[in-house]
Amino acid sequence: MLTLEQLNDASQAEFTALLDGVYEHSPWIAEHTWHARPFASLAGLKRALIETLRNAPREARLGLIKAHPELAGKAMVTKSLTAESTNEQSKAGLTDCTPEEFQRIQQLNADYNAKFGFPFILAVRGPRGLGLDRHEIIATFARRLNNGPEFEFDEALRNIHRIAEIRLNDKFATEPTLGNLVWDWHEELARHTEPGYAERGELCVTYLTDAHRAAARELATRMREECGFDEVSIDAVGNVVGVYHGSDPQAKRLLTGSHYDTVRNGGKYDGRLGIFVPMACVRELHRAGRRLPYGIEVVGFAEEEGQRYKATFLGSGALCGQFDKTWLDQVDAAGVPMRDAIANADLDISAIDALQRDVSRYLGFVEVHIEQGPVLNALDLPLGIVTSINGSVRYVGQITGMASHAGTTPMTMRRDAAAAAAELVLYTEKRGGAVEDLVATVGMLEVPNGSINVVPGRCRFSLDVRATTNEVRDAAAEDIRNELKAICDRRGLQYTLEETMQADAAPCAPDWRARWESAVEALGLPVFRMPSGAGHDAMMLHRVMPQAMLFLRGLNAGISHNPLESITNDDTELCVRAFQNLLNQLATDLT
């Protein structure tokens, strides 16, 4: 078993030999990384190796990619793989391919090499480290053939880093036990899904359906029986609430959690990660017989996504005293009013008002969440500290010109609504990119009753503007509105623009953000600060108490609200450890 002490004390040659096989046929990575000693943690060593590769010339990185064998390729057939590659491809069952599977992989290898000029690289031991099955490997292979060359070059390197991470774990004889625990909890909870989706192996858990109620019961049972919470309940709106008392049961509490509902055909980790990570921390406290000088209240919020009913942040809103009673009259696609759904779930509508928390009894709110974006993935960073949850404003609009014959209307005499919208789209893109942490999007464009031979007379569009502060958001929105007017005036067009939603930015509290930063730094990782472009339950809690968030990297370019949403057990381990560090830091601050 390798140790950090051995590496830190080793000569450059010894260091390189000890890390032999971590990166395929590329000892130069270890040689360069030797200069970064000493390493205080395995995570720090992994990061140093990544930095070495990120700072290397492109030719060296390409050489590393080309040093890897094809999956189920000639090297496997001739038994000339390295010991590490042999182990990995065997665990994935690639040595047991059917003739049809083998032929399919050979064709994919040929197509991939022809397009990109290097072999397809995949960490076949997968996000849990146990090995992907052949179906998953072939599906991933086929999907990644559609990527662009630069993206695929970087994706190959990301998979190489994952391969190296698993190999390092083997060398150090270490296992991300808490990461495995939380990863497995996600898999088990994902068994509950709604009819129509279950048959296709898809995940859909919307408010108070049978699958939703089963998920709530599983969360409550796990909190009570496996994690050792002192109080566990399902409240009047379906929130699952677990309380772990401090050394003084009357002490203030740290509030944490996230949502357990999903979008239709969504991912397993959105929201649920923020429930399971603190649950794992409470489990460890309980197993150690340890109490903190404050209580911990973990809430699995019943609804955040607004899928069955258009009532987003319903669960966290109830805790803030902002449950809108008019929501009860909303009906779902089957005509079922929300009040009936609540009653059918044996929940008490009359008890909803009592869910509002006395904020004087709470220290603050923290939330862990999958990033739902590509930034951490592109930077090869497992964790990021959120600076602010973006404020947003949304509009729907229509530009109106004159529909006319595409062949007989001269270009100088057209009143083309779609061309005006195209101008607006380009200006929106330019304005959104002009300021850091500002984004602006035209997500919907429609020419009603359009025809191939008609100059568009109308064009409908949407506009979404988000920024870390309300001031930056509002300035951009005003500029885009002014540009819309200018475009239409110049082209002789009319327009309408209706604001449909506005949400304030939610900057993370500086002292709580600093705790997250210290927690991440203590792991031996760099502190990376970033905004949250998506809305979260923390936005709602921000209205009544200080809040701060920690992001976890997602795989597959950080995709979310999608079955491809994924996380690794090693990243999850770091996330749990960071949460534990925050809990310990808070305990120190209070004593």
Coordinates of C-alpha atoms in Angstrom, one line a residue:
M1 CA 0.0 0.0 0.0
L2 CA 1.3 3.4 -1.1
T3 CA 1.4 6.3 1.4
L4 CA 1.7 10.1 1.0
E5 CA 4.7 9.9 3.4
Q6 CA 6.5 7.6 0.9
L7 CA 5.8 9.9 -2.0
N8 CA 6.8 13.1 -0.1
D9 CA 10.1 11.5 1.0
A10 CA 10.9 10.0 -2.4
S11 CA 13.5 11.1 -4.9
Q12 CA 12.2 12.1 -8.3
A13 CA 13.0 8.7 -9.8
E14 CA 11.5 6.9 -6.8
F15 CA 8.4 9.1 -7.0
T16 CA 8.0 8.3 -10.7
A17 CA 8.4 4.6 -10.1
L18 CA 5.9 4.6 -7.3
L19 CA 3.3 6.2 -9.6
D20 CA 4.1 3.9 -12.5
G21 CA 1.0 2.9 -14.4
V22 CA -1.3 5.7 -13.1
Y23 CA -1.1 7.5 -16.5
E24 CA -0.8 5.1 -19.4
H25 CA 2.9 4.9 -20.7
S26 CA 3.5 8.5 -19.5
P27 CA 6.0 8.7 -16.7
W28 CA 6.7 12.3 -17.5
I29 CA 3.5 13.4 -15.7
A30 CA 4.7 12.0 -12.4
E31 CA 8.2 13.3 -13.0
H32 CA 6.9 16.9 -13.4
T33 CA 4.5 16.5 -10.5
W34 CA 7.3 15.6 -8.1
H35 CA 8.2 19.3 -7.9
A36 CA 4.8 20.0 -6.3
R37 CA 5.6 18.0 -3.1
P38 CA 4.7 17.8 -0.2
F39 CA 1.1 16.6 -0.6
A40 CA -1.1 16.9 2.4
S41 CA -3.9 14.7 1.0
L42 CA -4.6 12.2 -1.7
A43 CA -7.0 14.8 -3.2
G44 CA -4.1 17.3 -3.3
L45 CA -1.9 14.7 -5.1
K46 CA -4.7 14.0 -7.7
R47 CA -5.1 17.8 -8.3
A48 CA -1.3 18.3 -8.8
L49 CA -1.2 15.5 -11.4
I50 CA -4.2 17.2 -13.2
E51 CA -2.4 20.6 -13.1
T52 CA 0.7 19.0 -14.6
L53 CA -1.3 17.8 -17.5
R54 CA -3.4 20.9 -17.9
N55 CA -0.1 23.0 -18.1
A56 CA 1.5 20.6 -20.6
P57 CA 1.7 21.4 -24.3
R58 CA -1.1 20.1 -26.5
E59 CA 1.3 17.7 -28.2
A60 CA 2.1 16.1 -24.9
R61 CA -1.6 15.8 -24.0
L62 CA -2.3 14.3 -27.4
G63 CA 0.6 11.9 -26.9
L64 CA -1.0 10.7 -23.6
I65 CA -4.3 10.1 -25.4
K66 CA -2.6 8.1 -28.1
A67 CA -0.8 6.1 -25.5
H68 CA -4.1 4.4 -24.5
P69 CA -5.3 1.2 -26.2
E70 CA -8.5 1.0 -28.1
L71 CA -11.4 -0.6 -26.2
A72 CA -11.6 -4.3 -27.0
G73 CA -9.0 -3.6 -29.6
K74 CA -5.9 -5.4 -31.0
A75 CA -4.0 -5.0 -27.7
M76 CA -6.7 -6.8 -25.8
V77 CA -6.9 -9.6 -28.4
T78 CA -3.1 -10.1 -28.4
K79 CA -3.0 -9.7 -24.6
S80 CA -0.5 -6.8 -24.8
L81 CA -2.5 -4.4 -22.6
T82 CA -0.9 -3.0 -19.4
A83 CA -1.9 -4.8 -16.2
E84 CA -4.1 -1.8 -15.3
S85 CA -5.9 -1.7 -18.6
T86 CA -6.4 -5.5 -18.6
N87 CA -8.0 -5.2 -15.1
E88 CA -10.3 -2.4 -16.2
Q89 CA -11.4 -3.9 -19.5
S90 CA -12.0 -7.2 -17.8
K91 CA -14.2 -5.6 -15.1
A92 CA -16.3 -4.0 -17.8
G93 CA -16.8 -7.4 -19.4
L94 CA -15.1 -6.4 -22.6
T95 CA -13.2 -9.7 -22.7
D96 CA -16.6 -11.4 -22.9
C97 CA -18.2 -9.5 -25.8
T98 CA -20.5 -11.4 -28.1
P99 CA -19.3 -11.5 -31.7
E100 CA -21.9 -8.9 -32.5
E101 CA -20.8 -6.6 -29.7
F102 CA -17.2 -7.1 -30.7
Q103 CA -17.9 -6.2 -34.3
R104 CA -19.9 -3.1 -33.2
I105 CA -17.0 -1.9 -31.0
Q106 CA -14.5 -2.4 -33.8
Q107 CA -16.6 -0.3 -36.2
L108 CA -17.0 2.4 -33.6
N109 CA -13.2 2.3 -33.0
A110 CA -12.6 2.8 -36.7
D111 CA -15.2 5.6 -37.1
Y112 CA -13.9 7.4 -34.0
N113 CA -10.2 7.2 -35.1
A114 CA -11.2 8.4 -38.6
K115 CA -13.0 11.5 -37.2
F116 CA -10.7 12.5 -34.3
G117 CA -7.3 10.9 -35.0
F118 CA -6.9 9.4 -31.6
P119 CA -8.5 6.4 -29.7
F120 CA -11.7 6.5 -27.8
I121 CA -11.0 6.9 -24.1
L122 CA -13.6 5.9 -21.5
A123 CA -13.2 5.2 -17.8
V124 CA -14.8 1.9 -18.1
R125 CA -14.9 1.3 -14.3
G126 CA -17.5 4.0 -14.3
P127 CA -18.7 6.6 -11.8
R128 CA -19.0 4.1 -9.0
G129 CA -15.8 2.3 -9.8
L130 CA -17.5 -1.1 -10.3
G131 CA -17.4 -1.2 -14.1
L132 CA -19.8 -0.1 -16.8
D133 CA -21.7 -2.8 -18.6
R134 CA -21.1 -3.4 -22.3
H135 CA -24.4 -1.7 -23.3
E136 CA -23.4 1.5 -21.5
I137 CA -20.0 1.5 -23.1
I138 CA -21.3 1.0 -26.6
A139 CA -24.0 3.7 -26.1
T140 CA -21.5 6.1 -24.7
F141 CA -19.1 5.4 -27.6
A142 CA -21.9 6.0 -30.2
R143 CA -23.0 9.2 -28.5
R144 CA -19.6 10.8 -28.2
L145 CA -19.0 10.2 -31.9
N146 CA -21.3 13.2 -32.4
N147 CA -19.1 15.6 -30.4
G148 CA -16.9 18.2 -31.9
P149 CA -13.1 17.6 -32.1
E150 CA -12.1 20.1 -29.4
F151 CA -14.7 18.9 -26.9
E152 CA -13.9 15.3 -27.5
F153 CA -10.2 16.0 -27.0
D154 CA -11.0 17.5 -23.6
E155 CA -13.4 14.7 -22.8
A156 CA -10.8 12.1 -23.5
L157 CA -8.5 13.8 -21.0
R158 CA -11.3 14.0 -18.4
N159 CA -11.8 10.3 -18.7
I160 CA -8.0 9.7 -18.4
H161 CA -8.1 11.7 -15.1
R162 CA -10.9 9.5 -13.9
I163 CA -8.9 6.4 -14.9
A164 CA -5.9 7.7 -13.0
E165 CA -8.0 8.6 -9.9
I166 CA -9.3 5.0 -9.7
R167 CA -5.8 3.6 -10.2
L168 CA -4.5 5.9 -7.4
N169 CA -7.2 4.6 -5.1
D170 CA -6.0 1.1 -5.8
K171 CA -2.4 2.0 -5.1
F172 CA -3.3 3.7 -1.8
A173 CA -5.8 0.9 -1.0
T174 CA -8.4 3.5 -0.2
E175 CA -12.1 3.4 -0.9
P176 CA -14.5 6.4 -1.0
T177 CA -16.8 4.7 1.5
L178 CA -19.0 7.7 2.2
G179 CA -19.1 8.6 -1.5
N180 CA -20.2 5.1 -2.3
L181 CA -22.9 5.2 0.4
V182 CA -24.4 8.4 -0.9
W183 CA -24.0 7.2 -4.6
D184 CA -25.9 4.0 -3.7
W185 CA -28.6 5.9 -1.9
H186 CA -29.3 7.8 -5.1
E187 CA -29.6 4.5 -7.0
E188 CA -32.0 3.0 -4.5
L189 CA -34.2 6.1 -4.4
A190 CA -34.4 6.2 -8.2
R191 CA -36.3 2.9 -8.2
H192 CA -39.4 5.0 -7.4
T193 CA -40.7 6.4 -10.7
E194 CA -44.0 7.0 -12.3
P195 CA -45.9 4.7 -14.7
G196 CA -45.1 5.4 -18.3
Y197 CA -41.6 6.3 -17.3
A198 CA -40.8 3.1 -15.2
E199 CA -41.4 0.9 -18.3
R200 CA -38.7 2.8 -20.2
G201 CA -36.2 2.9 -17.3
E202 CA -36.7 6.7 -16.9
L203 CA -37.0 8.7 -13.7
C204 CA -40.1 10.9 -13.1
V205 CA -41.2 11.9 -9.6
T206 CA -43.7 14.7 -9.5
Y207 CA -45.5 16.2 -6.5
L208 CA -47.6 13.7 -4.4
T209 CA -47.8 10.9 -7.0
D210 CA -47.4 7.4 -5.8
A211 CA -43.7 7.4 -6.7
H212 CA -43.2 10.7 -4.9
R213 CA -44.9 9.4 -1.7
A214 CA -42.8 6.2 -1.9
A215 CA -39.7 8.3 -2.2
A216 CA -40.7 10.3 0.9
R217 CA -41.3 7.2 2.9
E218 CA -37.9 5.8 1.9
L219 CA -36.1 9.0 2.9
A220 CA -37.9 9.1 6.2
T221 CA -37.1 5.4 7.0
R222 CA -33.5 5.9 6.1
M223 CA -33.2 9.0 8.3
R224 CA -34.8 7.2 11.2
E225 CA -33.3 3.7 10.9
E226 CA -30.0 4.1 9.2
C227 CA -28.9 7.6 10.1
G228 CA -30.1 8.0 13.7
F229 CA -32.1 11.2 13.5
D230 CA -33.9 12.0 16.7
E231 CA -37.1 13.2 15.0
V232 CA -38.4 12.3 11.6
S233 CA -41.6 13.4 10.0
I234 CA -43.4 14.1 6.8
D235 CA -45.1 17.5 7.1
A236 CA -48.3 19.0 5.7
V237 CA -46.9 19.6 2.2
G238 CA -44.9 16.4 2.0
N239 CA -41.5 17.7 3.1
V240 CA -39.4 15.0 4.8
V241 CA -37.9 16.5 7.9
G242 CA -35.2 15.0 10.0
V243 CA -33.8 16.6 13.2
Y244 CA -30.5 15.6 14.9
H245 CA -30.3 17.4 18.2
G246 CA -27.3 19.2 19.5
S247 CA -25.7 18.6 22.9
D248 CA -28.5 20.9 24.1
P249 CA -31.8 19.8 22.4
Q250 CA -32.9 23.5 22.7
A251 CA -29.9 24.8 20.9
K252 CA -30.3 26.6 17.6
R253 CA -30.2 24.5 14.4
L254 CA -28.4 24.5 11.1
L255 CA -31.0 24.1 8.4
T256 CA -30.0 22.2 5.2
G257 CA -31.5 20.1 2.5
S258 CA -32.8 20.2 -1.1
H259 CA -35.7 18.8 -3.1
Y260 CA -36.5 15.1 -4.0
D261 CA -39.0 15.7 -6.8
T262 CA -37.6 15.5 -10.4
V263 CA -38.4 16.7 -13.8
R264 CA -39.8 14.3 -16.3
N265 CA -37.2 11.9 -17.5
G266 CA -34.7 13.6 -15.3
G267 CA -31.5 12.8 -13.5
K268 CA -30.9 11.1 -10.2
Y269 CA -28.8 13.7 -8.4
D270 CA -30.5 17.1 -9.0
G271 CA -31.8 18.1 -5.5
R272 CA -31.4 14.7 -3.9
L273 CA -27.6 15.1 -3.4
G274 CA -28.4 18.0 -1.0
I275 CA -30.5 15.7 1.1
F276 CA -28.2 12.6 1.1
V277 CA -24.9 14.4 1.8
P278 CA -26.0 15.9 5.2
M279 CA -27.8 12.6 6.0
A280 CA -24.5 10.8 5.6
C281 CA -22.9 13.4 7.9
V282 CA -25.6 12.8 10.6
R283 CA -25.1 9.1 10.2
E284 CA -21.4 9.5 11.0
L285 CA -22.1 11.7 14.0
H286 CA -24.7 9.2 15.3
R287 CA -22.3 6.2 14.8
A288 CA -19.6 8.1 16.7
G289 CA -22.1 9.1 19.5
R290 CA -21.2 12.7 18.9
R291 CA -23.3 15.8 19.5
L292 CA -22.5 19.3 18.2
P293 CA -23.3 22.5 20.0
Y294 CA -26.2 23.0 17.6
G295 CA -28.8 20.9 16.0
I296 CA -29.0 19.8 12.4
E297 CA -32.3 19.9 10.5
V298 CA -32.3 18.2 7.1
V299 CA -35.3 18.8 4.9
G300 CA -36.1 16.9 1.8
F301 CA -38.3 19.5 0.1
A302 CA -41.3 18.0 -1.6
E303 CA -41.5 20.2 -4.6
E304 CA -39.1 22.6 -6.4
E305 CA -39.5 21.8 -10.1
G306 CA -43.1 22.9 -10.7
Q307 CA -43.8 19.9 -12.9
R308 CA -47.2 18.6 -11.8
Y309 CA -48.5 22.0 -10.7
K310 CA -47.1 25.4 -11.6
A311 CA -46.0 26.1 -8.0
T312 CA -42.2 26.1 -7.8
F313 CA -40.4 26.1 -4.5
L314 CA -43.6 24.9 -2.8
G315 CA -41.7 22.9 -0.1
S316 CA -39.2 25.5 0.9
G317 CA -41.8 28.3 0.5
A318 CA -43.9 26.6 3.2
L319 CA -41.0 26.9 5.7
C320 CA -40.7 30.6 4.9
G321 CA -44.4 31.3 5.3
Q322 CA -44.8 31.8 1.6
F323 CA -47.1 29.0 0.6
D324 CA -49.6 30.6 -1.8
K325 CA -53.1 29.3 -0.9
T326 CA -54.3 30.0 -4.5
W327 CA -52.0 27.1 -5.5
L328 CA -54.5 24.7 -3.9
D329 CA -56.9 25.4 -6.8
Q330 CA -54.5 24.6 -9.5
V331 CA -55.2 21.4 -11.4
D332 CA -52.8 18.9 -13.0
A333 CA -53.0 17.5 -16.5
A334 CA -55.6 14.9 -15.3
G335 CA -57.8 17.6 -13.7
V336 CA -56.8 16.8 -10.1
P337 CA -56.7 19.9 -7.9
M338 CA -53.7 20.3 -5.7
R339 CA -56.0 20.4 -2.6
D340 CA -57.3 16.9 -3.5
A341 CA -53.8 15.6 -4.1
I342 CA -52.8 16.8 -0.6
A343 CA -55.9 15.3 0.9
N344 CA -55.4 12.0 -0.9
A345 CA -51.9 11.8 0.5
D346 CA -53.3 12.0 4.0
L347 CA -51.7 15.4 4.6
D348 CA -53.4 18.2 6.5
I349 CA -54.0 21.4 4.6
S350 CA -54.9 23.2 7.8
A351 CA -51.4 22.6 9.2
I352 CA -49.6 24.3 6.3
D353 CA -49.4 27.7 8.0
A354 CA -47.8 26.2 11.0
L355 CA -44.8 25.0 8.9
Q356 CA -43.3 28.5 8.9
R357 CA -40.1 28.4 10.8
D358 CA -39.1 30.8 13.7
V359 CA -35.9 32.1 12.1
S360 CA -34.6 33.1 15.5
R361 CA -34.0 29.4 16.2
Y362 CA -31.8 28.9 13.2
L363 CA -28.2 29.7 12.4
G364 CA -28.6 29.7 8.7
F365 CA -29.2 27.5 5.6
V366 CA -26.7 25.6 3.5
E367 CA -27.3 23.6 0.4
V368 CA -25.2 21.1 -1.6
H369 CA -26.2 20.7 -5.2
I370 CA -24.9 19.3 -8.4
E371 CA -23.7 22.2 -10.5
Q372 CA -26.1 21.5 -13.5
G373 CA -23.6 23.2 -15.8
P374 CA -20.2 22.6 -17.6
V375 CA -17.8 24.9 -15.7
L376 CA -16.4 22.6 -13.0
N377 CA -16.2 19.7 -15.4
A378 CA -14.2 21.8 -17.9
L379 CA -11.8 22.9 -15.1
D380 CA -11.4 19.4 -13.7
L381 CA -12.6 20.6 -10.3
P382 CA -14.8 18.5 -8.1
L383 CA -16.2 21.3 -5.9
G384 CA -17.1 25.0 -6.4
I385 CA -18.3 27.6 -3.9
V386 CA -21.3 29.6 -5.0
T387 CA -21.1 33.3 -4.7
S388 CA -24.6 34.2 -5.5
I389 CA -27.7 32.6 -7.0
N390 CA -28.5 34.7 -10.1
G391 CA -31.5 37.0 -10.2
S392 CA -33.5 36.6 -13.3
V393 CA -36.2 38.3 -15.4
R394 CA -38.2 36.7 -18.2
Y395 CA -40.3 38.1 -21.0
V396 CA -42.4 36.9 -23.9
G397 CA -42.8 39.1 -26.9
Q398 CA -44.0 39.4 -30.5
I399 CA -42.7 41.4 -33.4
T400 CA -45.3 42.3 -36.0
G401 CA -44.5 43.3 -39.6
M402 CA -46.3 42.4 -42.8
A403 CA -46.5 39.0 -44.4
S404 CA -45.9 39.2 -48.1
H405 CA -44.8 37.1 -51.1
A406 CA -41.2 36.0 -50.8
G407 CA -40.6 36.2 -54.6
T408 CA -42.2 39.5 -55.4
T409 CA -41.3 41.6 -52.3
P410 CA -38.0 43.4 -52.9
M411 CA -35.5 43.1 -50.1
T412 CA -35.6 46.9 -49.5
M413 CA -39.4 46.9 -49.1
R414 CA -39.9 44.1 -46.6
R415 CA -41.2 44.3 -43.1
D416 CA -39.7 41.0 -42.0
A417 CA -40.5 40.2 -38.3
A418 CA -38.2 37.2 -38.2
A419 CA -35.2 39.1 -39.5
A420 CA -35.8 41.7 -36.8
A421 CA -36.0 38.9 -34.2
A422 CA -32.7 37.5 -35.6
E423 CA -31.1 40.9 -35.0
L424 CA -32.4 40.9 -31.4
V425 CA -31.0 37.4 -30.8
L426 CA -27.5 38.5 -31.9
Y427 CA -27.7 41.6 -29.8
T428 CA -28.8 39.6 -26.8
E429 CA -25.9 37.2 -27.2
K430 CA -23.5 40.1 -27.5
R431 CA -24.9 42.0 -24.5
G432 CA -25.0 38.9 -22.4
G433 CA -21.4 38.2 -23.0
A434 CA -20.3 41.8 -22.2
V435 CA -20.3 41.5 -18.4
E436 CA -18.9 38.8 -16.2
D437 CA -21.5 36.5 -14.6
L438 CA -24.3 37.9 -16.9
V439 CA -26.2 35.6 -19.3
A440 CA -29.0 36.4 -21.7
T441 CA -30.9 34.0 -23.8
V442 CA -33.6 34.0 -26.5
G443 CA -34.8 30.4 -25.9
M444 CA -37.9 30.3 -28.0
L445 CA -38.5 31.6 -31.6
E446 CA -41.7 31.0 -33.6
V447 CA -43.1 32.2 -36.8
P448 CA -46.8 31.5 -36.5
N449 CA -48.3 30.0 -39.7
G450 CA -45.0 30.4 -41.4
S451 CA -44.4 29.2 -45.0
I452 CA -41.3 28.7 -47.1
N453 CA -42.4 31.3 -49.6
V454 CA -43.8 34.0 -47.3
V455 CA -41.9 36.9 -45.7
P456 CA -42.7 36.4 -41.9
G457 CA -45.3 38.9 -40.7
R458 CA -45.0 37.8 -37.0
C459 CA -42.4 36.3 -34.8
R460 CA -42.9 35.3 -31.2
F461 CA -39.9 35.1 -28.9
S462 CA -38.8 34.7 -25.3
L463 CA -36.1 36.5 -23.4
D464 CA -34.3 35.3 -20.2
V465 CA -31.7 37.6 -18.5
R466 CA -29.8 36.5 -15.4
A467 CA -27.0 38.0 -13.3
T468 CA -25.5 37.7 -9.8
T469 CA -26.9 41.1 -8.9
N470 CA -30.3 42.7 -9.7
E471 CA -28.5 45.9 -10.9
V472 CA -26.5 44.0 -13.6
R473 CA -29.6 42.0 -14.6
D474 CA -31.8 45.1 -14.9
A475 CA -29.2 47.1 -16.8
A476 CA -28.9 44.4 -19.4
A477 CA -32.6 43.9 -19.7
E478 CA -33.1 47.6 -20.2
D479 CA -30.5 47.7 -23.0
I480 CA -32.1 44.7 -24.7
R481 CA -35.5 46.4 -24.5
N482 CA -34.1 49.6 -26.0
E483 CA -32.4 47.7 -28.8
L484 CA -35.7 45.9 -29.6
K485 CA -37.4 49.3 -29.9
A486 CA -34.6 50.6 -32.1
I487 CA -34.7 47.6 -34.4
C488 CA -38.4 47.8 -34.8
D489 CA -38.4 51.6 -35.4
R490 CA -35.7 51.2 -38.1
R491 CA -37.6 48.4 -39.8
G492 CA -41.1 49.9 -39.5
L493 CA -42.3 47.1 -37.2
Q494 CA -44.5 46.9 -34.1
Y495 CA -43.7 44.9 -31.0
T496 CA -45.1 43.8 -27.7
L497 CA -43.1 42.6 -24.7
E498 CA -44.5 41.2 -21.5
E499 CA -42.6 40.5 -18.3
T500 CA -43.6 37.1 -17.0
M501 CA -41.3 36.5 -14.1
Q502 CA -38.8 38.3 -11.9
A503 CA -36.7 36.8 -9.1
D504 CA -34.2 38.7 -7.0
A505 CA -30.5 37.6 -6.9
A506 CA -29.6 35.8 -3.7
P507 CA -26.0 36.5 -2.8
C508 CA -24.5 34.0 -0.4
A509 CA -23.8 35.2 3.1
P510 CA -20.0 36.1 3.3
D511 CA -19.4 34.3 6.6
W512 CA -21.1 31.1 5.4
R513 CA -19.4 31.3 2.1
A514 CA -16.1 31.6 4.0
R515 CA -16.9 28.4 5.9
W516 CA -17.4 26.5 2.6
E517 CA -14.2 27.9 1.3
S518 CA -12.3 26.7 4.4
A519 CA -14.0 23.3 4.2
V520 CA -12.9 22.8 0.6
E521 CA -9.4 24.2 1.2
A522 CA -8.9 21.7 4.1
L523 CA -9.3 18.9 1.6
G524 CA -6.3 20.1 -0.4
L525 CA -8.4 21.4 -3.2
P526 CA -8.3 24.9 -4.8
V527 CA -11.1 27.3 -3.9
F528 CA -13.1 28.1 -7.0
R529 CA -15.9 30.7 -6.7
M530 CA -18.8 30.7 -9.2
P531 CA -22.3 32.0 -9.5
S532 CA -25.4 29.7 -9.8
G533 CA -27.3 30.3 -12.9
A534 CA -30.1 28.0 -11.9
G535 CA -32.6 28.6 -9.1
H536 CA -32.5 26.6 -5.9
D537 CA -34.3 26.2 -2.6
A538 CA -31.6 28.4 -1.1
M539 CA -33.2 31.3 -3.0
M540 CA -36.4 30.9 -1.0
L541 CA -34.6 30.5 2.4
H542 CA -32.4 33.5 1.5
R543 CA -35.5 35.6 2.1
V544 CA -35.5 34.8 5.8
M545 CA -32.0 33.7 6.8
P546 CA -28.4 33.7 5.6
Q547 CA -27.6 31.0 3.1
A548 CA -24.6 29.5 1.2
M549 CA -24.2 26.8 -1.4
L550 CA -21.6 24.3 -2.5
F551 CA -21.6 22.8 -6.0
L552 CA -20.5 19.3 -7.0
R553 CA -19.2 18.6 -10.5
G554 CA -21.4 16.7 -12.8
L555 CA -20.1 14.4 -15.6
N556 CA -21.0 14.5 -19.3
A557 CA -20.3 18.3 -19.5
G558 CA -22.4 18.8 -16.4
I559 CA -25.7 18.0 -18.1
S560 CA -28.7 18.0 -15.8
H561 CA -32.5 17.5 -16.1
N562 CA -31.4 14.5 -18.2
P563 CA -30.8 10.8 -17.7
L564 CA -27.1 11.5 -18.5
E565 CA -26.7 13.5 -15.3
S566 CA -24.0 11.7 -13.3
I567 CA -21.5 12.1 -10.5
T568 CA -18.6 10.0 -9.3
N569 CA -18.2 8.3 -5.9
D570 CA -14.8 10.1 -5.4
D571 CA -16.3 13.6 -6.0
T572 CA -19.2 12.7 -3.7
E573 CA -16.7 11.6 -1.0
L574 CA -15.1 15.0 -1.2
C575 CA -18.5 16.7 -1.0
V576 CA -19.4 14.8 2.2
R577 CA -16.0 15.5 3.7
A578 CA -16.4 19.2 2.9
F579 CA -19.8 19.2 4.7
Q580 CA -18.2 17.5 7.7
N581 CA -15.5 20.2 7.7
L582 CA -18.2 22.9 7.6
L583 CA -20.0 21.3 10.6
N584 CA -16.8 21.1 12.6
Q585 CA -15.9 24.7 11.7
L586 CA -19.3 25.9 12.8
A587 CA -18.9 24.0 16.1
T588 CA -15.6 25.7 16.7
D589 CA -17.1 29.1 15.9
L590 CA -19.9 28.6 18.4
T591 CA -17.6 27.5 21.3

